[in-house]
XYZ file of C-alpha atoms in Angstrom:
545
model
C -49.139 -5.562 15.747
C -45.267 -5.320 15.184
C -44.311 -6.197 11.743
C -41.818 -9.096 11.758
C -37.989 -7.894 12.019
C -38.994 -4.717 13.620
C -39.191 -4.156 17.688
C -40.534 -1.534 19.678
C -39.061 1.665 20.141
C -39.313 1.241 24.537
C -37.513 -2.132 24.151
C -34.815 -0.298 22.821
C -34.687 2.468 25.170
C -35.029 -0.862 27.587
C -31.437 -2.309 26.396
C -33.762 -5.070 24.644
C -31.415 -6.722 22.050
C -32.068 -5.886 18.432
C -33.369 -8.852 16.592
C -30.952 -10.140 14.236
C -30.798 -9.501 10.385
C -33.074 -11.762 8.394
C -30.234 -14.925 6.849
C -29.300 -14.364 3.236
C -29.167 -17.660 1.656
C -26.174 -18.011 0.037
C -24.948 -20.757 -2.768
C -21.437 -21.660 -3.068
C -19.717 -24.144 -5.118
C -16.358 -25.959 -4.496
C -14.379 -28.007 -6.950
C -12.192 -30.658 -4.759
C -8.863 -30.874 -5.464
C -8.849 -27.756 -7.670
C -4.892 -27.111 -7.278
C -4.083 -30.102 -8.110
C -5.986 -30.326 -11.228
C -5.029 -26.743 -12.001
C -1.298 -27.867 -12.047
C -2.004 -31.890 -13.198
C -2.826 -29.767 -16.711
C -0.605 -27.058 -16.843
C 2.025 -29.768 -16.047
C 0.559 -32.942 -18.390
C 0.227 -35.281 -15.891
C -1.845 -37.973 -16.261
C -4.969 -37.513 -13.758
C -3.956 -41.127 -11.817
C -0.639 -39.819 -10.819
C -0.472 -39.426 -7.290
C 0.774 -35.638 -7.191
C 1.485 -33.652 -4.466
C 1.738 -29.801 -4.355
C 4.633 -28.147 -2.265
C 5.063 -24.896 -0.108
C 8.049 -24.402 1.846
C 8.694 -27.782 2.245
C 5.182 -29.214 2.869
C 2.583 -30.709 1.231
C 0.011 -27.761 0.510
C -2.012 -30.360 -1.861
C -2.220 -34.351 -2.790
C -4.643 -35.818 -5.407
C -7.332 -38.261 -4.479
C -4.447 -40.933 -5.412
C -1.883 -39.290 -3.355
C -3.971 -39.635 -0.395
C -5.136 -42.806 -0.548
C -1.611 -43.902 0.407
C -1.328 -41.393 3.191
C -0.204 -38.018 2.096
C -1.771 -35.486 3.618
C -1.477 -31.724 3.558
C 1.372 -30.456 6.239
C 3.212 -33.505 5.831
C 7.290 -32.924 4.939
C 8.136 -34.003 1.395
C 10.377 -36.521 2.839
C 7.917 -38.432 4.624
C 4.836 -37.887 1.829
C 7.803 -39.548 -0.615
C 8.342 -42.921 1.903
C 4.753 -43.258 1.804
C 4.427 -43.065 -1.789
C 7.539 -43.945 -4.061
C 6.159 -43.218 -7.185
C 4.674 -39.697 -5.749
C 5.121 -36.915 -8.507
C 5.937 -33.298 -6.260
C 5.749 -30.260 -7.951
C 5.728 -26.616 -6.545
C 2.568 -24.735 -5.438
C 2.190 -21.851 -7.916
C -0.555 -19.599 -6.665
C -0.837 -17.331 -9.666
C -1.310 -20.684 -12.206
C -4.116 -21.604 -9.215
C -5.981 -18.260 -10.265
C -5.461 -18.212 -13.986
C -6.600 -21.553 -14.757
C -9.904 -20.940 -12.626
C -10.031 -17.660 -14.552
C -12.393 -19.145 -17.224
C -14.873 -20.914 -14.376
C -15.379 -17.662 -12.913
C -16.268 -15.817 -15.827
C -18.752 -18.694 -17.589
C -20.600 -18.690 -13.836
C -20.419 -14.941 -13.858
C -22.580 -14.704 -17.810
C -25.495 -16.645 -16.288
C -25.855 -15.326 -13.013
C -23.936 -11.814 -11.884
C -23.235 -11.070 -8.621
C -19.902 -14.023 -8.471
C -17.685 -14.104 -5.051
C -14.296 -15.581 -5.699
C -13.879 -17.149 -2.002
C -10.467 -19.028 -3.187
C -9.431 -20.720 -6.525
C -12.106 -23.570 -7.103
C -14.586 -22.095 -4.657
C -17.317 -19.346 -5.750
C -20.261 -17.736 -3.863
C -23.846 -15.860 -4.722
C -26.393 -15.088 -3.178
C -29.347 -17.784 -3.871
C -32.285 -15.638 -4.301
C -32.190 -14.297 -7.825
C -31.005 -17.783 -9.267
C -33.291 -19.511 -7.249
C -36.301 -17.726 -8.808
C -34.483 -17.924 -12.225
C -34.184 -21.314 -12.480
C -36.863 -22.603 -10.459
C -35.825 -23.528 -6.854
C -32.409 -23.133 -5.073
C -31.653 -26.579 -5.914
C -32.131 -26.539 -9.307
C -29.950 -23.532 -9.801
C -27.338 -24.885 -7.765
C -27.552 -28.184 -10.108
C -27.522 -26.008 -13.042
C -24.652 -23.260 -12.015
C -22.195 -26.609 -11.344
C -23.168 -27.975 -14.315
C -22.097 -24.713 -15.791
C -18.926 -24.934 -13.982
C -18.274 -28.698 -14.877
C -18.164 -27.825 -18.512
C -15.687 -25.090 -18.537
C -13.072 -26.714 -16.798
C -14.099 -27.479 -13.027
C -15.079 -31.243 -12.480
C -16.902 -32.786 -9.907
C -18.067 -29.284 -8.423
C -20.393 -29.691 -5.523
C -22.913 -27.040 -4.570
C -23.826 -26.404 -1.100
C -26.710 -24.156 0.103
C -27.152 -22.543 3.664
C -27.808 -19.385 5.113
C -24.670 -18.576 5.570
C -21.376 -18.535 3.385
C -19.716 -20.336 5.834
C -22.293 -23.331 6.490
C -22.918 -23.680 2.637
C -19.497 -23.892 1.644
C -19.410 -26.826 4.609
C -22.211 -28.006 2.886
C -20.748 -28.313 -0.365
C -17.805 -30.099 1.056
C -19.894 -32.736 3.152
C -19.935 -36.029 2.308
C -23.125 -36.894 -0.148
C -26.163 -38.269 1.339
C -26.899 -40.520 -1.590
C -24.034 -41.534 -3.713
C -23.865 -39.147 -7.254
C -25.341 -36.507 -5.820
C -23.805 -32.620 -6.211
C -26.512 -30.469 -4.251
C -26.619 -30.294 -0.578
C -29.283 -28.834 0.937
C -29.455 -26.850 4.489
C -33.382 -26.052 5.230
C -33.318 -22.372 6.337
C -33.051 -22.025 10.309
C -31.339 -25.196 10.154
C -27.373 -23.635 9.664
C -26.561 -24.046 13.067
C -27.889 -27.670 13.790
C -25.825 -28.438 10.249
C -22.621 -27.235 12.240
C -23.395 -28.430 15.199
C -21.562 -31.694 14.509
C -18.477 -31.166 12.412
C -14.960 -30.916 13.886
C -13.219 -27.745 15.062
C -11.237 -28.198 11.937
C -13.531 -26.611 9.731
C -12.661 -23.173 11.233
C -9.155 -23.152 9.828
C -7.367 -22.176 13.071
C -5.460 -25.022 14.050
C -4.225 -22.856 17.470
C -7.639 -22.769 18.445
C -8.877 -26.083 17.732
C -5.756 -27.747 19.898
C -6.548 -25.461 22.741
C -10.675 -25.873 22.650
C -9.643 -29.868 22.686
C -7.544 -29.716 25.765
C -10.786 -28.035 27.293
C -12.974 -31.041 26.271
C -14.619 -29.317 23.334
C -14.039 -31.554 20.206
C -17.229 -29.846 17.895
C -18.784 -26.608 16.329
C -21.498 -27.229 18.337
C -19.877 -27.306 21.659
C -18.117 -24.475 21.225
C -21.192 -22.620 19.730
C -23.031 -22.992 23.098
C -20.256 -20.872 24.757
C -21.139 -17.270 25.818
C -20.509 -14.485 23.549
C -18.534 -12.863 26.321
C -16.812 -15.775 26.984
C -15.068 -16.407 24.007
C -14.169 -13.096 23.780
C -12.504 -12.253 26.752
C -10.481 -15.674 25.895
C -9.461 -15.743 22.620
C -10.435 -12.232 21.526
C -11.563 -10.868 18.305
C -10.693 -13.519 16.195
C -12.284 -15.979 18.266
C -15.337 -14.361 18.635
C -15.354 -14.394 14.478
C -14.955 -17.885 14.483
C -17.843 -18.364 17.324
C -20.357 -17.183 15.231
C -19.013 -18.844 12.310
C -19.596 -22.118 14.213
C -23.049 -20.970 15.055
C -24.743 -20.303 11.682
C -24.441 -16.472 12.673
C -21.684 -15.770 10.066
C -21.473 -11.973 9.916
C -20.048 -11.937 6.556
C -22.091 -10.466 2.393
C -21.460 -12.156 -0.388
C -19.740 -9.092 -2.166
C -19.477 -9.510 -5.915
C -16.095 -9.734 -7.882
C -15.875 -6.032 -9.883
C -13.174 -6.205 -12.845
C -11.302 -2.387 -12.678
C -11.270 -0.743 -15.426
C -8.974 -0.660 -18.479
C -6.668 2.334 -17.238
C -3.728 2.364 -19.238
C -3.106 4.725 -21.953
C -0.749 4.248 -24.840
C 0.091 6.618 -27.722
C 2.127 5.773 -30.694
C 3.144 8.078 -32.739
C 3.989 7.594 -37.214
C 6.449 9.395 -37.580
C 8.179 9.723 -34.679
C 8.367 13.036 -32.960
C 11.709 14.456 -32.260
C 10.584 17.403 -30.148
C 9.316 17.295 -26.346
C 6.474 19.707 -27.382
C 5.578 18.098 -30.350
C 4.819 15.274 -28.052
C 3.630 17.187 -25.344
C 0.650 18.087 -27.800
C 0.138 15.268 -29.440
C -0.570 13.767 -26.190
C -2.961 16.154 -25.215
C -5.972 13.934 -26.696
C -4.472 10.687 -24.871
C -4.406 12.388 -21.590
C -7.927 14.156 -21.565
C -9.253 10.301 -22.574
C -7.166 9.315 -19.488
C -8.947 11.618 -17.162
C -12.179 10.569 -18.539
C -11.463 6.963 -17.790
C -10.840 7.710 -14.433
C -13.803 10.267 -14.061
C -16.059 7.087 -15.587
C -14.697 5.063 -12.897
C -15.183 7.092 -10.159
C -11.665 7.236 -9.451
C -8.654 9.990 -9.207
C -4.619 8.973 -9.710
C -2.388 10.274 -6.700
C 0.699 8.592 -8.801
C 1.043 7.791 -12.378
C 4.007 6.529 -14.306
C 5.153 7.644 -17.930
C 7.123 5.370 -20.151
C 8.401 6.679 -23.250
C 9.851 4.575 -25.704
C 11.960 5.813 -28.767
C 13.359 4.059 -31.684
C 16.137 2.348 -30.387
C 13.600 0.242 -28.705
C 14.766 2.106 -24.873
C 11.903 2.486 -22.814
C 12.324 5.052 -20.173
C 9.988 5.476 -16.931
C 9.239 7.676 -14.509
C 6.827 7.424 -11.572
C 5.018 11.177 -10.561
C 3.578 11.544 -7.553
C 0.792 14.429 -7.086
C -0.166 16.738 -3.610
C -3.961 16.074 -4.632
C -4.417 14.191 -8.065
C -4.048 14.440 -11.322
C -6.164 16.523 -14.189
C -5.173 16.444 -17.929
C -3.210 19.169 -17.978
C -1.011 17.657 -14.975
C -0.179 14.839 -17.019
C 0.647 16.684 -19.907
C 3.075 18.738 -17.427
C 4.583 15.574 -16.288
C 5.099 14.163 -19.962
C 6.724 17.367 -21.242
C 8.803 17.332 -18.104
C 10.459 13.586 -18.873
C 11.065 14.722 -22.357
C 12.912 17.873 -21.683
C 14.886 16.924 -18.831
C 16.330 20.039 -18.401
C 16.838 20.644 -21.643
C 16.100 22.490 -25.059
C 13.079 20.671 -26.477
C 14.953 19.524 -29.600
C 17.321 18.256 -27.394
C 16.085 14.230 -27.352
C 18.702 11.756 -28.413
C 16.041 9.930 -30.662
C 12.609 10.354 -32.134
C 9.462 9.006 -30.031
C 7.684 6.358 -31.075
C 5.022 5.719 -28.282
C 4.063 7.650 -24.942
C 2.567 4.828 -22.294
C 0.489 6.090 -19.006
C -0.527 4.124 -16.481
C -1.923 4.890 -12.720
C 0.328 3.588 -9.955
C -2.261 4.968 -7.111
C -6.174 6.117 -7.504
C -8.504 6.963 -4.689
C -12.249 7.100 -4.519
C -12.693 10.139 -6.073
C -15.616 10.924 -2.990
C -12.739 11.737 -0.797
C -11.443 14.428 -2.877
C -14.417 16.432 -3.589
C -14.422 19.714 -2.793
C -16.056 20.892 0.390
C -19.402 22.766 0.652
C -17.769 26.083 0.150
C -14.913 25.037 -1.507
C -11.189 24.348 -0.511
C -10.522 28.049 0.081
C -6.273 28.821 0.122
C -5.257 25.497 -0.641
C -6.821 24.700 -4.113
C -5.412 28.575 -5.044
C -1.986 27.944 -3.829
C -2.057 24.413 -5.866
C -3.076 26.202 -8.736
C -0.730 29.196 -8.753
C 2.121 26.742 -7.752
C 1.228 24.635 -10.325
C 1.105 27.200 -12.991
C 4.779 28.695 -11.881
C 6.121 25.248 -12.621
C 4.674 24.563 -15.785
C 6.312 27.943 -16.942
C 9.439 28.217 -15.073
C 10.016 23.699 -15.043
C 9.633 20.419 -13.166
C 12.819 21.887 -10.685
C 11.568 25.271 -10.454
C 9.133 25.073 -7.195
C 10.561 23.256 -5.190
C 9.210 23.028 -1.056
C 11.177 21.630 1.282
C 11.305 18.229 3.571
C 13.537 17.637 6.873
C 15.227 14.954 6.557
C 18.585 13.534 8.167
C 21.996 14.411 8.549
C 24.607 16.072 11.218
C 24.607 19.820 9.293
C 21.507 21.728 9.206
C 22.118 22.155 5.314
C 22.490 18.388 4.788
C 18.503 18.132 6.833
C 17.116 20.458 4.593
C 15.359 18.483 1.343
C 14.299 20.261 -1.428
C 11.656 18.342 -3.651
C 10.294 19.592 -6.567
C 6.589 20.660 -5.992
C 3.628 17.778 -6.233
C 6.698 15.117 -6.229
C 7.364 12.324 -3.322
C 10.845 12.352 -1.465
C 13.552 9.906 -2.834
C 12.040 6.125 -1.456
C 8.742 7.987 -0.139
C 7.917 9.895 3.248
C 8.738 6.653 4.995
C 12.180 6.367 3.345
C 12.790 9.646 4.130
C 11.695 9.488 7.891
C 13.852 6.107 8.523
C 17.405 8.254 7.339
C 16.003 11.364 9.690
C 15.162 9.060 12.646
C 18.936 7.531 11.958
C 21.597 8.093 14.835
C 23.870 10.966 13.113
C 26.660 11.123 15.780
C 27.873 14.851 16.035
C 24.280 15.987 15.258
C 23.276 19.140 17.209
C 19.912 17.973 19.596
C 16.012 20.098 19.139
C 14.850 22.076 18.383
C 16.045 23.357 15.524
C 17.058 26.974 14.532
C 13.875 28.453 12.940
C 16.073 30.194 9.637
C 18.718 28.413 7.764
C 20.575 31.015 6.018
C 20.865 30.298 2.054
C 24.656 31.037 2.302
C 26.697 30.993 5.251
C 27.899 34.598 6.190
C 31.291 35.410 7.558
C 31.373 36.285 11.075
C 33.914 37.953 13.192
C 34.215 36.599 17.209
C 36.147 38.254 19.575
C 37.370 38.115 23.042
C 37.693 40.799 25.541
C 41.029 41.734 24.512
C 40.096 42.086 21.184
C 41.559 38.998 19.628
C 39.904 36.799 17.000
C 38.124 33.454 19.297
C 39.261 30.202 17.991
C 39.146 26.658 18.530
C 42.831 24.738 19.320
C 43.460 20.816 19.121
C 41.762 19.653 22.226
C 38.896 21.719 20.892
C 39.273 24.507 23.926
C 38.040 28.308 22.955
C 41.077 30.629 22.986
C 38.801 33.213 24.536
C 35.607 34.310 25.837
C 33.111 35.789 23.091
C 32.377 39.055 23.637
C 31.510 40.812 20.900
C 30.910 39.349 17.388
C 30.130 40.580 13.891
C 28.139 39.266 11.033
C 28.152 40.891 7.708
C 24.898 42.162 6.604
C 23.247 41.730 9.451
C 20.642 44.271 10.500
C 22.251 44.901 13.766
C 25.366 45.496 11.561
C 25.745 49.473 11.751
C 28.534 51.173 10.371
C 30.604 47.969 10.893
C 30.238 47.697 14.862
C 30.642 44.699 16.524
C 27.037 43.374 18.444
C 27.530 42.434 22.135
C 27.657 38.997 23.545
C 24.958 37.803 26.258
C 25.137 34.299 26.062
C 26.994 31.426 24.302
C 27.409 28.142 24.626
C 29.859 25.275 22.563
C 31.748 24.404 21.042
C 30.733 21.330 19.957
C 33.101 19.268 17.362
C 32.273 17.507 14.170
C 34.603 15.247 12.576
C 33.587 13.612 9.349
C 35.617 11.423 7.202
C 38.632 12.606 9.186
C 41.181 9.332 7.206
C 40.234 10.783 4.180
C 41.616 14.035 2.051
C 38.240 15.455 1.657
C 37.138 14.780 5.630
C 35.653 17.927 7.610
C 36.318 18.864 10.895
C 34.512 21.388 11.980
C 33.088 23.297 15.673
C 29.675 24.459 16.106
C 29.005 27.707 18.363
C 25.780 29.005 20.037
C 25.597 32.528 20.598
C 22.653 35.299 21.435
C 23.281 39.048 21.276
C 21.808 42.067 23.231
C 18.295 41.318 21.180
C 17.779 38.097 22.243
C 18.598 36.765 18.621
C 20.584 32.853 18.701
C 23.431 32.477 16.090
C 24.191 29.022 15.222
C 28.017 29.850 13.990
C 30.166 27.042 12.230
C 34.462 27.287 12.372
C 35.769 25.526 9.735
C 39.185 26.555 8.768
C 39.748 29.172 11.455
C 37.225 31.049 9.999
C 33.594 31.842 11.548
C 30.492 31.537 9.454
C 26.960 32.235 10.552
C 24.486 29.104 9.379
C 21.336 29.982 11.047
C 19.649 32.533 13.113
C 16.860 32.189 15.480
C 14.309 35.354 16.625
């Protein structure tokens, strides 16, 4: 005998379809017109008022009032108004929406955990603890809207199904018997619930318009299409919304977590008027941060200080880390905004509070360290890490490519563990920029830290320059660059190829404009110069082997 939701292991091998997942009954209770009444309070409005709700110039909600004389949600405020004079409109403000619900989630969540905020004025749970709690799934759906109806949420309705999506239909049916909050679906019986309510319900008006013009009007129509059907027509998000309209609604009830209390703050009486004063009196704040986070399972990729002194100026800083952040890195980064470059009594007033805060975690799973460890990379971090806390926050520095017509002005030196200016993306949008004048790839593989002077000459022996129509006097022949290793006893190295020149002219209406001529050359050993002319004078800017 095969035990029920188990099959054979030759009907697999077969291609025998697996049987599907045993339903998980599911309660979820909906307060109607929940924005409304959210904003009818906030706003003092007398609950008879008809009210309507507006986003971007449509009706987004009406009160029962409202829509008894024919305003409806899409319609244009002009039109709800000429149906109803008297019609008070007032802005949709999502954030009130949540707030005010704030205190119906939280009562639901003290009698039974395990609370899915679907939407402001609709929750979800799973119905099997409750139900064997309080007796029956109806009675704790009775009882968890009763719950809900005295902290703030009237009318609520409960629905329960097999299925998120059929219960919350069910809690927004019409009653069977007038008064009553509970509606009922008898498990296996999702489907045949759905079977006759309108497209609609799916929320996907695109769909529902095209479905119609193919003579399918109900959930149950379109539930008796093929799988592959609807996919190859409408695609994923069809094929979601087929199995919604099915009773096979793929979707847990995943409870609502509340994050953690992450934020640090320090105060300090007296004010401290030195950065490493601070620095250590911070020590304790920042170990208690790390802790947090370790409690949490979490680790910050970007924090942000804010320091605020006694003139009441608050100054912030966002730091951005190559792995995350320890203790000790945060300490770094405090010291760091202090000092600014400068002698530690150098602040221009006494602190009276450090604040940290984490701008980006991560799971801290994905930054574990491997079975045998993270080898060169965590020593690098380490050592690198250690340089700059001796030697400063500008003192390691590794560099970025980013855009420009020079090769010095696409070289970007950021200070170790820190993001570019605007972030990776910022700084990829100004390299992928059109820089006209900008030499094409690949690169030279060594900028030079300073330009060396170079000497060019022709055959006859005369310097090679550049004239007006930018026109070489000469043919290189020979050239010379000082301290070069090819540079013996002050001989010039011979010419095998060249190529250029090609002009750059930069600001050319204005005093401080550049006009410069780029020049390609590669001597006997195979070594290309990348020289610059700027002023009739020949400098060397990069070199590739």
């Amino acid at each position: 005998m095969i035990a029920p939701g188990r099959v054979r292991a030759d009907a697999i091998t077969r291609g025998a379809a697996l049987p599907e997942p045993p339903p998980t009954r599911t309660i979820v209770l909906w307060c109607p017109d929940w924005p409304v009444i959210a904003a009818a309070r906030a706003a003092g409005t007398p609950p008879e008022q008809p009210l309507a709700l507006v986003a971007k110039g449509l009706v987004f909600a009406s009160s029962a009032s409202a829509r008894q004389q024919g305003v409806a949600r899409g319609l244009r405020v002009r039109e709800a108004q000429a149906r109803c004079p008297e019609l008070v409109v007032q802005p949709y403000d999502d954030a009130l929406d949540h707030r005010a619900f704030e205190p119906v989630i939280r009562a639901v969540e003290a009698a039974v955990p395990g609370v899915e905020v679907l939407r402001p004025g609709t929750l979800a749970l799973r119905a099997r603890g409750p139900a064997r709690y309080y007796g029956g799934e109806r009675a704790a759906a009775a009882t968890l809207a009763g719950i809900a109806a005295d902290h703030g949420a009237p009318a609520v309705r409960a629905g329960v199904a097999d299925t998120p999506f059929a219960a919350e239909q069910a809690a927004r049916a019409r009653p069977v018997r007038p008064g009553e909050r509970v509606r009922l679906v008898p498990v296996g019986g999702s489907s045949d619930f759905l079977a006759q309510l309108p497209l609609g319900v799916l929320g996907d008006p695109d769909l529902a318009t095209v479905l119609d013009r193919l003579g399918i009007t109900t959930l149950g129509e379109f539930a008796s299409l093929g799988d592959e059907q609807v996919r190859e027509r409408f695609g994923i998000a069809g094929a979601f919304l087929h199995r919604l309209a099915g009773g096979r609604d793929p979707r847990e009830i995943s409870a609502r977590e509340i994050p953690p209390e992450l934020r640090i703050e320090a105060s300090f009486e007296p004010p401290l008027d030195r950065a490493d004063q601070i620095a250590f009196a911070f020590r304790r704040s920042a170990d208690d941060f790390a802790e947090r986070l370790r409690a949490a399972g979490l680790v910050a990729t970007t924090i942000r200080v804010g320091i605020l002194d006694e003139r009441d100026i608050l100054l912030e800083r966002t730091w951005a880390h190559p792995r995350w952040f320890d203790a000790a890195d945060v300490v770094d980064r405090v010291r760091w905004q202090l000092a600014g470059g400068v002698d530690p009594t150098g602040l221009e007033a006494p602190v009276i509070a450090v604040v940290l805060e984490p701008v980006a975690v991560d799971d801290m799973a994905n930054h574990e360290r491997g079975l045998w460890g993270s080898g060169p990379d965590e020593r690098v971090h380490h050592g690198l890490a250690r340089i700059q806390g001796m030697v400063g926050h500008d003192g390691v520095v590794s560099p970025r490519v980013g855009g420009g017509r020079t090769l010095s002005e696409r070289v970007v030196l950021v200070p170790w563990g820190d993001a570019p200016p605007g972030g990776e993306r910022a700084l990829a949008t100004v390299r992928d920029r059109p820089w006209p004048g900008k030499l094409p790839g690949p690169p030279p593989a060594t900028v030079l830290e300073r330009p060396r002077p170079v000497d060019v000459v022709a055959a006859s022996g005369e310097s090679v320059d550049v004239d007006e129509r930018g026109v070489l006097s000469g043919v290189p022949e020979r050239f010379r660059a000082e301290g070069d290793r090819g540079d013996r006893g002050g001989g010039f190295a011979a010419v095998t190829a060249w190529a250029g020149p090609w002009p750059l002219v930069v600001r050319w209406w204005e005093s401080g404009g550049r006009r410069l001529h780029r020049l390609q050359l590669v001597d006997a050993e195979g070594r290309a110069w990348y020289l610059v002319l700027a002023d009739h004078r020949w400098w060397a800017e990069a070199v590739a082997t």
